[in-house]
Amino acid sequence: MGNYSIRDFVNKTQQDQNENDYFELETDRVLEVNLNGEVWSKMGAMIAYVGSIKFERERILEHGVSKMFKKALTGEGTQLMKAKGKGRLYLADQGKKITIFDLQNESLCVNGNDLLAFEPSINWDIRLMRKMAGMMAGGLFNVMLDGKGKVAITTHFEPLTLIVKPGETVYTDPNATVAWSGNLKPEFVTDITFRTLIGRGSNESIQMAFSGEGFVIIQPFEEVYLSSDS
C-alpha cells in the first residue's frame, strides 16, 4: 500500500462530485445511485448517502401475493430495500465487484444473492430452482429481470461470460454461477461418477446445464449459501 499525505489520500479516493448517470461506479466495488425518485436494492447494501433519502423495508404484499409465497419458500435471500428521495446513494456488498447492465427490453436471470440494485422500471419475478431442493442447501432461487432500465449485479473477482451455442451444452457449478440470459432454462444434473469418486456427497457433483443459445456469467469463486433456518 502506498504512502500518502492526508490531502493526497482524500484527493485520490474522494467521490465524484459531478452528477453522472443514474447508476455510476464510484469504484469497482461501490455503486453510486444518483437518486431522484426511488430505487430497489438488496437489503443491507447501503453504506452511505448524501441528501434527503428515506429507506423502507420491502413490505409483505409490496409485490403481490404470488411473490410473497415465493419469498416464503426461498427464505430471506431476496429481501429488498426501497430508497426514496433525492441525493447520492452508495451501495456495496461484501467488497464484491459490481457490473451495471442497461436492459433494453431484454431479460436477465440473476442468482438472488448476486442482485445488488435495479430501477423501478424493471419488471422482476422470483424463479424457484425446484430440482435443486434436497440436493444442496440455500441458493435455490434466481430473479428474472426484464424491461428497460439499469440493473447492478455483484461477483467475487472478475466475471467470465460463457457463450451457449446450439448443440453445445455448457455445465457450471451452481455456487459459481451468477447470471444468464433470460431465454435459457438451466437443468440440474448429478455427476454420479464424480460423487462415487469422492466417496461421499459433494456439491461439486451437482451441475447446472445450459442448452440453446445465450450466455452464462460465472465467477472464479464458489459462494457458500446459508439456508434460511441456519
XYZ file of N, CA and C in Angstrom, residues 1-228:
684
model
N 0.849 -1.192 0.000
C 0.000 0.000 0.000
C 0.878 1.232 0.000
N 0.552 2.224 -0.822
C 1.375 3.405 -0.944
C 1.278 4.312 0.265
N 2.250 5.197 0.399
C 2.224 6.189 1.459
C 1.640 7.481 0.916
N 0.685 8.069 1.667
C 0.022 9.281 1.225
C 0.028 10.317 2.341
N 0.072 11.587 1.958
C -0.342 12.603 2.904
C -1.863 12.517 2.996
N -2.447 13.056 4.041
C -3.910 13.016 4.166
C -4.562 13.695 2.971
N -4.015 14.839 2.545
C -4.601 15.553 1.406
C -4.533 14.709 0.138
N -3.392 14.054 -0.102
C -3.249 13.222 -1.304
C -4.225 12.052 -1.272
N -4.397 11.432 -0.078
C -5.304 10.296 0.037
C -6.736 10.728 -0.239
N -7.155 11.847 0.325
C -8.516 12.354 0.097
C -8.733 12.661 -1.376
N -7.767 13.300 -1.998
C -7.897 13.632 -3.417
C -7.991 12.384 -4.289
N -7.280 11.333 -3.881
C -7.250 10.114 -4.681
C -8.526 9.292 -4.526
N -9.123 9.310 -3.328
C -10.223 8.389 -3.040
C -11.586 9.057 -2.910
N -11.661 10.390 -2.995
C -12.953 11.041 -2.788
C -13.932 10.728 -3.915
N -15.214 10.853 -3.575
C -16.259 10.564 -4.549
C -16.281 11.604 -5.658
N -16.820 11.205 -6.792
C -17.005 12.115 -7.922
C -18.155 13.047 -7.590
N -17.894 14.350 -7.527
C -18.917 15.311 -7.136
C -19.903 15.630 -8.259
N -19.555 15.249 -9.483
C -20.454 15.524 -10.595
C -21.638 14.560 -10.581
N -22.802 15.037 -11.007
C -23.951 14.158 -11.166
C -23.823 13.447 -12.500
N -23.700 12.132 -12.438
C -23.486 11.347 -13.637
C -24.742 10.554 -13.967
N -24.580 9.338 -14.438
C -25.726 8.507 -14.768
C -26.469 8.103 -13.504
N -27.663 7.587 -13.706
C -28.493 7.112 -12.596
C -27.722 6.091 -11.756
N -27.097 5.120 -12.431
C -26.164 4.190 -11.777
C -24.760 4.540 -12.257
N -23.839 4.709 -11.306
C -22.467 5.064 -11.661
C -21.515 4.323 -10.733
N -20.453 3.739 -11.285
C -19.457 3.075 -10.461
C -18.481 4.106 -9.902
N -18.524 4.289 -8.577
C -17.533 5.157 -7.937
C -16.186 4.446 -7.893
N -16.216 3.155 -7.575
C -15.063 2.275 -7.695
C -15.607 0.958 -8.253
N -14.741 -0.008 -8.463
C -15.207 -1.296 -8.962
C -16.158 -1.982 -7.999
N -16.157 -1.536 -6.720
C -16.922 -2.225 -5.688
C -17.898 -1.332 -4.942
N -18.075 -0.098 -5.422
C -19.045 0.821 -4.816
C -19.912 1.419 -5.924
N -21.230 1.248 -5.779
C -22.181 1.795 -6.745
C -22.770 3.087 -6.206
N -22.730 4.138 -7.029
C -23.404 5.388 -6.699
C -24.714 5.451 -7.472
N -25.799 5.702 -6.765
C -27.105 5.907 -7.385
C -27.437 7.385 -7.261
N -27.534 8.074 -8.396
C -27.933 9.479 -8.392
C -29.451 9.515 -8.345
N -29.953 9.518 -7.130
C -31.371 9.261 -6.880
C -32.217 10.520 -6.995
N -33.294 10.387 -7.749
C -34.322 11.435 -7.822
C -35.653 10.713 -8.030
N -36.093 10.060 -6.964
C -37.267 9.211 -7.063
C -37.077 8.016 -6.143
N -36.965 6.818 -6.725
C -36.753 5.641 -5.894
C -35.935 4.590 -6.624
N -35.387 3.659 -5.840
C -34.603 2.557 -6.377
C -34.753 1.371 -5.431
N -34.714 0.169 -5.999
C -34.726 -1.054 -5.202
C -33.301 -1.582 -5.072
N -32.938 -2.023 -3.876
C -31.606 -2.594 -3.677
C -31.690 -3.771 -2.710
N -30.628 -4.541 -2.671
C -30.527 -5.641 -1.724
C -30.525 -5.092 -0.303
N -31.270 -5.738 0.583
C -31.318 -5.295 1.968
C -29.912 -5.288 2.566
N -29.563 -4.180 3.224
C -28.267 -4.078 3.878
C -27.142 -3.588 2.998
N -27.451 -3.213 1.734
C -26.391 -2.814 0.803
C -25.982 -1.352 0.955
N -26.795 -0.521 1.637
C -26.465 0.891 1.779
C -25.240 1.052 2.679
N -24.239 1.788 2.195
C -23.063 2.075 3.023
C -22.930 3.564 3.335
N -23.608 4.437 2.549
C -23.567 5.879 2.806
C -24.573 6.571 1.886
N -24.940 7.793 2.253
C -25.753 8.602 1.339
C -25.603 10.074 1.675
N -25.888 10.907 0.687
C -25.884 12.359 0.838
C -27.200 12.865 0.278
N -27.902 13.698 1.034
C -29.162 14.242 0.551
C -30.321 13.815 1.432
N -31.519 13.951 0.890
C -32.734 13.607 1.615
C -33.270 12.273 1.087
N -32.914 11.188 1.745
C -33.281 9.845 1.303
C -33.857 9.073 2.475
N -34.964 8.399 2.232
C -35.570 7.539 3.244
C -35.560 6.096 2.749
N -35.473 5.183 3.707
C -35.361 3.770 3.363
C -36.540 2.996 3.941
N -37.067 2.093 3.125
C -38.195 1.275 3.554
C -37.890 -0.188 3.278
N -38.115 -1.025 4.279
C -38.030 -2.467 4.053
C -39.187 -2.881 3.157
N -38.925 -3.836 2.284
C -39.969 -4.337 1.396
C -41.119 -4.880 2.228
N -42.329 -4.374 1.982
C -43.497 -4.848 2.711
C -43.942 -6.209 2.183
N -44.660 -6.957 3.019
C -45.024 -8.330 2.690
C -45.767 -8.412 1.361
N -46.718 -7.494 1.133
C -47.517 -7.541 -0.093
C -47.079 -6.493 -1.106
N -45.853 -5.984 -0.941
C -45.351 -4.923 -1.822
C -45.450 -5.307 -3.293
N -45.152 -6.575 -3.608
C -45.131 -7.007 -4.998
C -46.152 -8.106 -5.282
N -47.185 -8.163 -4.452
C -48.264 -9.101 -4.738
C -48.163 -10.401 -3.951
N -49.287 -11.110 -3.924
C -49.386 -12.335 -3.144
C -48.479 -13.428 -3.693
N -48.399 -13.543 -5.025
C -47.601 -14.599 -5.639
C -46.141 -14.516 -5.204
N -45.559 -13.318 -5.265
C -44.168 -13.160 -4.874
C -43.985 -13.352 -3.374
N -45.016 -13.019 -2.592
C -44.928 -13.219 -1.157
C -44.730 -14.706 -0.838
N -45.524 -15.577 -1.497
C -45.403 -17.006 -1.243
C -44.052 -17.540 -1.726
N -43.584 -17.037 -2.864
C -42.284 -17.478 -3.361
C -41.178 -17.080 -2.395
N -41.261 -15.869 -1.843
C -40.246 -15.411 -0.901
C -40.263 -16.253 0.367
N -41.470 -16.675 0.789
C -41.573 -17.513 1.971
C -40.872 -18.845 1.745
N -40.926 -19.352 0.524
C -40.292 -20.625 0.205
C -38.781 -20.493 0.042
N -38.318 -19.343 -0.429
C -36.895 -19.191 -0.715
C -36.112 -18.585 0.442
N -36.783 -18.186 1.516
C -36.070 -17.617 2.652
C -35.839 -16.128 2.484
N -34.782 -15.633 3.110
C -34.546 -14.186 3.159
C -33.634 -13.688 2.041
N -33.223 -14.575 1.138
C -32.194 -14.213 0.169
C -32.550 -13.098 -0.784
N -33.843 -12.879 -1.051
C -34.226 -11.843 -1.995
C -34.828 -10.626 -1.307
N -34.595 -10.468 -0.023
C -35.192 -9.356 0.697
C -34.660 -8.036 0.140
N -35.595 -7.135 -0.167
C -35.243 -5.888 -0.832
C -35.495 -4.684 0.070
N -34.828 -3.602 -0.286
C -34.997 -2.324 0.388
C -35.299 -1.269 -0.671
N -36.247 -0.390 -0.368
C -36.569 0.698 -1.300
C -36.043 2.010 -0.737
N -35.250 2.726 -1.543
C -34.750 4.047 -1.162
C -35.527 5.088 -1.954
N -36.030 6.105 -1.265
C -36.831 7.153 -1.904
C -36.282 8.517 -1.523
N -36.261 9.435 -2.507
C -35.837 10.796 -2.219
C -34.926 11.343 -3.294
N -34.092 12.277 -2.891
C -33.162 12.915 -3.833
C -31.803 13.024 -3.168
N -30.781 12.550 -3.867
C -29.432 12.611 -3.318
C -28.541 11.571 -3.967
N -27.408 11.329 -3.347
C -26.466 10.320 -3.830
C -26.425 9.166 -2.835
N -26.715 7.982 -3.338
C -26.772 6.789 -2.509
C -25.637 5.860 -2.897
N -24.936 5.323 -1.904
C -23.799 4.444 -2.170
C -24.118 3.036 -1.671
N -23.957 2.062 -2.582
C -24.287 0.676 -2.292
C -23.070 -0.216 -2.515
N -22.970 -1.278 -1.715
C -21.897 -2.261 -1.871
C -22.347 -3.553 -1.206
N -21.648 -4.646 -1.528
C -21.998 -5.939 -0.951
C -20.731 -6.760 -0.709
N -20.221 -6.699 0.503
C -19.081 -7.505 0.928
C -17.857 -7.356 0.030
N -17.665 -6.189 -0.515
C -16.490 -5.926 -1.333
C -16.503 -6.606 -2.690
N -17.660 -7.108 -3.119
C -17.736 -7.793 -4.402
C -17.700 -6.788 -5.560
N -17.200 -7.235 -6.689
C -17.102 -6.398 -7.886
C -18.506 -6.166 -8.457
N -18.766 -4.959 -8.927
C -20.094 -4.578 -9.411
C -20.090 -4.392 -10.925
N -21.114 -4.914 -11.566
C -21.307 -4.720 -13.005
C -22.697 -4.133 -13.229
N -22.783 -3.119 -14.089
C -24.054 -2.464 -14.402
C -24.509 -2.871 -15.792
N -25.753 -3.306 -15.897
C -26.359 -3.603 -17.183
C -27.448 -2.580 -17.476
N -27.552 -2.187 -18.735
C -28.620 -1.295 -19.180
C -29.552 -2.131 -20.063
N -30.603 -2.674 -19.469
C -31.505 -3.539 -20.228
C -32.365 -2.723 -21.180
N -32.455 -3.184 -22.413
C -33.275 -2.539 -23.439
C -34.312 -3.553 -23.926
N -35.350 -3.726 -23.099
C -36.376 -4.742 -23.361
C -35.754 -6.120 -23.521
N -34.768 -6.389 -22.681
C -34.088 -7.680 -22.637
C -34.381 -8.324 -21.285
N -34.024 -9.602 -21.154
C -34.253 -10.296 -19.889
C -32.952 -10.918 -19.400
N -32.824 -10.955 -18.081
C -31.624 -11.480 -17.446
C -32.034 -12.197 -16.167
N -31.521 -13.407 -15.968
C -31.719 -14.147 -14.720
C -30.485 -13.966 -13.856
N -30.693 -13.615 -12.598
C -29.574 -13.376 -11.686
C -29.761 -14.222 -10.435
N -28.700 -14.860 -9.994
C -28.736 -15.544 -8.706
C -29.199 -14.542 -7.651
N -30.158 -14.933 -6.824
C -30.736 -13.991 -5.869
C -29.720 -13.322 -4.970
N -28.637 -14.000 -4.649
C -27.623 -13.436 -3.761
C -26.732 -12.420 -4.459
N -26.755 -12.398 -5.792
C -25.849 -11.539 -6.558
C -26.532 -10.315 -7.158
N -27.796 -10.105 -6.836
C -28.521 -8.926 -7.320
C -28.317 -7.790 -6.329
N -27.753 -6.664 -6.797
C -27.463 -5.537 -5.909
C -28.546 -4.475 -5.953
N -28.963 -4.048 -7.163
C -29.940 -2.961 -7.273
C -30.540 -2.936 -8.675
N -31.731 -2.323 -8.778
C -32.352 -2.147 -10.093
C -33.359 -1.006 -10.040
N -33.595 -0.413 -11.208
C -34.557 0.671 -11.326
C -35.982 0.159 -11.153
N -36.892 1.012 -10.677
C -38.285 0.596 -10.529
C -38.958 0.256 -11.859
N -38.391 0.725 -12.966
C -38.972 0.436 -14.275
C -38.757 -1.018 -14.704
N -37.885 -1.729 -13.999
C -37.583 -3.119 -14.330
C -38.638 -4.055 -13.729
N -39.152 -4.959 -14.534
C -40.049 -5.997 -14.031
C -39.215 -7.136 -13.466
N -39.686 -7.762 -12.393
C -38.919 -8.856 -11.813
C -39.838 -9.922 -11.232
N -39.306 -11.124 -11.152
C -40.054 -12.232 -10.577
C -39.072 -13.257 -10.028
N -39.437 -13.911 -8.948
C -38.590 -14.936 -8.347
C -38.846 -16.266 -9.033
N -37.781 -16.931 -9.419
C -37.871 -18.255 -10.033
C -37.255 -19.286 -9.097
N -38.032 -20.270 -8.723
C -37.527 -21.323 -7.847
C -36.798 -22.385 -8.644
N -35.661 -22.831 -8.144
C -34.928 -23.934 -8.760
C -35.398 -25.220 -8.082
N -36.567 -25.678 -8.461
C -37.223 -26.772 -7.750
C -36.380 -28.044 -7.730
N -35.699 -28.333 -8.832
C -34.956 -29.589 -8.899
C -33.739 -29.587 -7.990
N -33.396 -28.412 -7.465
C -32.254 -28.344 -6.561
C -32.650 -28.682 -5.128
N -33.948 -28.634 -4.819
C -34.403 -28.880 -3.460
C -33.928 -30.254 -3.000
N -33.336 -30.299 -1.834
C -32.838 -31.555 -1.290
C -31.463 -31.932 -1.802
N -30.936 -31.196 -2.813
C -29.628 -31.530 -3.369
C -28.528 -30.667 -2.763
N -28.878 -29.417 -2.441
C -27.918 -28.540 -1.786
C -28.695 -27.506 -1.001
N -28.138 -26.994 0.083
C -28.836 -26.049 0.937
C -28.587 -24.629 0.465
N -29.663 -23.839 0.380
C -29.531 -22.440 0.012
C -29.271 -22.242 -1.465
N -29.347 -20.982 -1.916
C -29.084 -20.671 -3.311
C -30.057 -21.341 -4.255
N -31.305 -21.552 -3.825
C -32.256 -22.317 -4.617
C -33.149 -21.439 -5.478
N -32.821 -20.186 -5.642
C -33.697 -19.286 -6.360
C -32.888 -18.342 -7.241
N -33.561 -17.791 -8.234
C -32.958 -16.714 -9.010
C -34.030 -15.691 -9.290
N -33.624 -14.534 -9.760
C -34.550 -13.448 -10.036
C -34.519 -13.152 -11.525
N -35.694 -13.208 -12.167
C -35.817 -12.866 -13.582
C -36.123 -11.376 -13.698
N -35.285 -10.664 -14.432
C -35.453 -9.223 -14.630
C -35.656 -8.945 -16.115
N -36.594 -8.067 -16.432
C -36.774 -7.708 -17.838
C -37.384 -6.318 -17.948
N -37.278 -5.748 -19.149
C -37.796 -4.407 -19.397
C -36.690 -3.452 -19.788
N -36.884 -2.165 -19.450
C -35.893 -1.138 -19.762
C -35.435 -0.479 -18.473
N -34.117 -0.415 -18.297
C -33.581 0.230 -17.118
C -32.273 -0.400 -16.668
N -31.724 0.160 -15.597
C -30.422 -0.268 -15.095
C -30.574 -1.374 -14.047
N -29.642 -2.320 -14.115
C -29.550 -3.410 -13.149
C -28.090 -3.534 -12.739
N -27.823 -3.664 -11.445
C -26.457 -3.856 -10.952
C -26.351 -5.214 -10.276
N -25.344 -5.992 -10.683
C -25.105 -7.293 -10.063
C -23.703 -7.309 -9.469
N -23.428 -8.310 -8.632
C -22.115 -8.400 -7.997
C -21.476 -9.756 -8.271
N -20.159 -9.769 -8.299
C -19.400 -11.010 -8.444
C -18.178 -10.952 -7.549
N -17.747 -12.122 -7.105
C -16.449 -12.210 -6.431
C -15.372 -12.217 -7.526
N -14.562 -11.174 -7.548
C -13.485 -11.033 -8.529
C -14.056 -10.813 -9.935
N -13.242 -11.044 -10.970
C -13.642 -10.727 -12.335
C -14.589 -11.793 -12.887
N -15.732 -11.389 -13.460
C -16.639 -12.369 -14.054
C -16.141 -12.857 -15.406
N -16.602 -14.031 -15.780
C -16.317 -14.596 -17.091
C -17.639 -14.989 -17.724
N -17.827 -14.614 -19.001
C -19.054 -14.940 -19.713
C -18.804 -16.088 -20.681
N -19.593 -17.141 -20.543
C -19.523 -18.295 -21.434
C -20.671 -18.220 -22.436
N -20.355 -18.396 -23.714
C -21.369 -18.348 -24.764
C -21.982 -19.741 -24.929
N -23.299 -19.798 -24.887
C -24.017 -21.055 -25.078
C -24.471 -21.120 -26.537
N -24.055 -22.178 -27.235
C -24.381 -22.350 -28.644
C -25.258 -23.583 -28.831
N -26.119 -23.555 -29.841
C -26.962 -24.733 -30.103
C -26.112 -25.986 -30.281
N -26.488 -27.045 -29.594
C -25.758 -28.305 -29.703
C -24.557 -28.412 -28.800
N -24.233 -27.350 -28.052
C -23.084 -27.372 -27.148
C -23.536 -26.966 -25.747
N -23.823 -27.958 -24.921
C -24.283 -27.685 -23.563
C -23.130 -27.164 -22.708
N -23.410 -26.139 -21.924
C -22.421 -25.573 -21.001
C -22.807 -25.994 -19.587
N -21.845 -26.576 -18.860
C -22.076 -27.030 -17.495
C -21.339 -26.107 -16.526
N -22.013 -25.719 -15.458
C -21.386 -24.821 -14.480
C -21.661 -25.309 -13.059
N -20.803 -24.882 -12.151
C -21.006 -25.122 -10.726
C -22.059 -24.117 -10.241
N -23.144 -24.578 -9.609
C -24.182 -23.642 -9.148
C -23.647 -22.560 -8.230
N -22.643 -22.881 -7.405
C -22.102 -21.904 -6.470
C -21.235 -20.852 -7.134
N -20.833 -21.089 -8.385
C -20.025 -20.122 -9.123
C -20.826 -19.445 -10.230
N -22.097 -19.790 -10.369
C -22.939 -19.250 -11.439
C -23.654 -18.005 -10.943
N -23.501 -16.888 -11.672
C -24.023 -15.594 -11.236
C -25.291 -15.205 -11.980
N -25.279 -15.319 -13.316
C -26.421 -14.855 -14.109
C -26.388 -15.513 -15.477
N -27.511 -15.421 -16.183
C -27.584 -15.970 -17.534
C -28.696 -15.279 -18.303
N -28.641 -15.366 -19.622
C -29.651 -14.720 -20.461
C -31.017 -15.334 -20.181
N -32.045 -14.475 -20.180
C -33.359 -14.868 -19.717
C -34.032 -15.953 -20.527
N -33.591 -16.174 -21.768
C -34.223 -17.204 -22.592
C -33.746 -18.611 -22.233
N -32.663 -18.716 -21.476
C -32.140 -20.030 -21.106
C -32.844 -20.565 -19.860
N -33.081 -21.872 -19.855
C -33.683 -22.531 -18.706
C -32.757 -23.671 -18.266
N -31.962 -23.413 -17.243
C -30.977 -24.428 -16.840
C -31.624 -25.674 -16.253
N -31.010 -26.802 -16.533
C -31.370 -28.059 -15.898
C -30.290 -28.396 -14.874
N -30.629 -29.262 -13.932
C -29.659 -29.663 -12.927
C -29.366 -31.138 -13.081
N -28.087 -31.447 -13.134
C -27.668 -32.833 -13.325
C -26.716 -33.225 -12.204
N -26.706 -34.504 -11.894
C -25.821 -35.032 -10.864
C -24.813 -35.961 -11.510
N -23.545 -35.668 -11.266
C -22.473 -36.490 -11.811
C -22.222 -37.645 -10.844
N -22.889 -38.781 -11.094
C -22.792 -39.923 -10.193
C -21.357 -40.442 -10.120
N -20.671 -40.448 -11.252
C -19.297 -40.952 -11.285
C -18.399 -40.119 -10.375
N -18.569 -38.805 -10.448
C -17.742 -37.923 -9.625
C -18.065 -38.115 -8.149
N -19.375 -38.260 -7.846
C -19.769 -38.465 -6.455
C -19.169 -39.769 -5.914
N -19.180 -40.820 -6.722
C -18.613 -42.099 -6.317
C -17.113 -41.971 -6.085
N -16.447 -41.186 -6.954
C -15.007 -40.998 -6.829
C -14.658 -40.298 -5.531
N -15.453 -39.299 -5.159
C -15.193 -38.563 -3.923
C -15.461 -39.451 -2.709
N -16.483 -40.305 -2.838
C -16.760 -41.220 -1.746
C -17.869 -40.766 -0.829
N -18.349 -39.534 -0.999
C -19.464 -39.038 -0.196
C -20.108 -37.886 -0.950
N -21.273 -37.436 -0.507
C -21.983 -36.365 -1.204
C -21.141 -35.111 -1.301
N -21.151 -34.479 -2.455
C -20.384 -33.243 -2.652
C -21.182 -32.314 -3.550
N -21.215 -31.028 -3.209
C -21.918 -30.056 -4.046
C -21.368 -30.037 -5.459
N -20.080 -30.364 -5.617
C -19.479 -30.298 -6.937
C -19.993 -31.406 -7.851
N -20.704 -32.379 -7.297
C -21.308 -33.398 -8.151
C -22.604 -32.898 -8.778
N -23.096 -31.741 -8.330
C -24.293 -31.125 -8.885
C -23.871 -30.041 -9.861
N -24.440 -30.074 -11.048
C -24.056 -29.106 -12.077
C -25.293 -28.491 -12.707
N -25.145 -27.259 -13.180
C -26.190 -26.607 -13.969
C -25.851 -26.819 -15.432
N -26.843 -27.232 -16.212
C -26.631 -27.498 -17.639
C -27.430 -26.497 -18.448
N -26.742 -25.712 -19.278
C -27.379 -24.693 -20.119
C -27.326 -25.133 -21.580
N -28.491 -25.209 -22.206
C -28.568 -25.595 -23.620
C -29.366 -24.542 -24.381
N -29.072 -24.431 -25.678
C -29.782 -23.465 -26.512
C -28.840 -22.405 -27.037
N -29.240 -21.163 -26.921
C -28.428 -20.051 -27.426
C -28.533 -18.889 -26.468
N -27.402 -18.455 -25.948
C -27.383 -17.361 -24.990
C -26.031 -17.252 -24.322
N -26.015 -16.870 -23.040
C -24.751 -16.716 -22.321
C -24.964 -17.018 -20.840
N -23.864 -17.354 -20.173
C -23.858 -17.612 -18.735
C -22.684 -16.852 -18.131
N -22.937 -16.152 -17.031
C -21.887 -15.410 -16.338
C -21.480 -16.199 -15.100
N -20.188 -16.481 -14.982
C -19.673 -17.196 -13.822
C -18.613 -16.350 -13.129
N -18.271 -16.754 -11.889
C -17.235 -16.062 -11.137
C -16.203 -17.079 -10.659
N -14.952 -16.650 -10.464
C -13.906 -17.574 -10.024
C -13.938 -17.779 -8.512
N -15.118 -18.149 -8.028
C -15.319 -18.265 -6.583
C -16.567 -19.094 -6.359
N -16.504 -20.061 -5.442
C -17.674 -20.863 -5.127
C -18.332 -20.302 -3.874
N -19.444 -19.616 -4.075
C -20.135 -18.957 -2.977
C -20.910 -19.972 -2.157
N -20.773 -19.892 -0.842
C -21.488 -20.804 0.039
C -22.727 -20.089 0.550
N -23.879 -20.690 0.308
C -25.142 -20.108 0.718
C -25.603 -20.740 2.020
N -26.207 -19.904 2.832
C -26.746 -20.402 4.086
C -28.248 -20.518 3.970
N -28.781 -21.605 4.410
C -30.229 -21.763 4.371
C -30.860 -20.822 5.387
N -32.148 -20.518 5.185
C -32.818 -19.519 5.994
C -32.985 -19.943 7.458
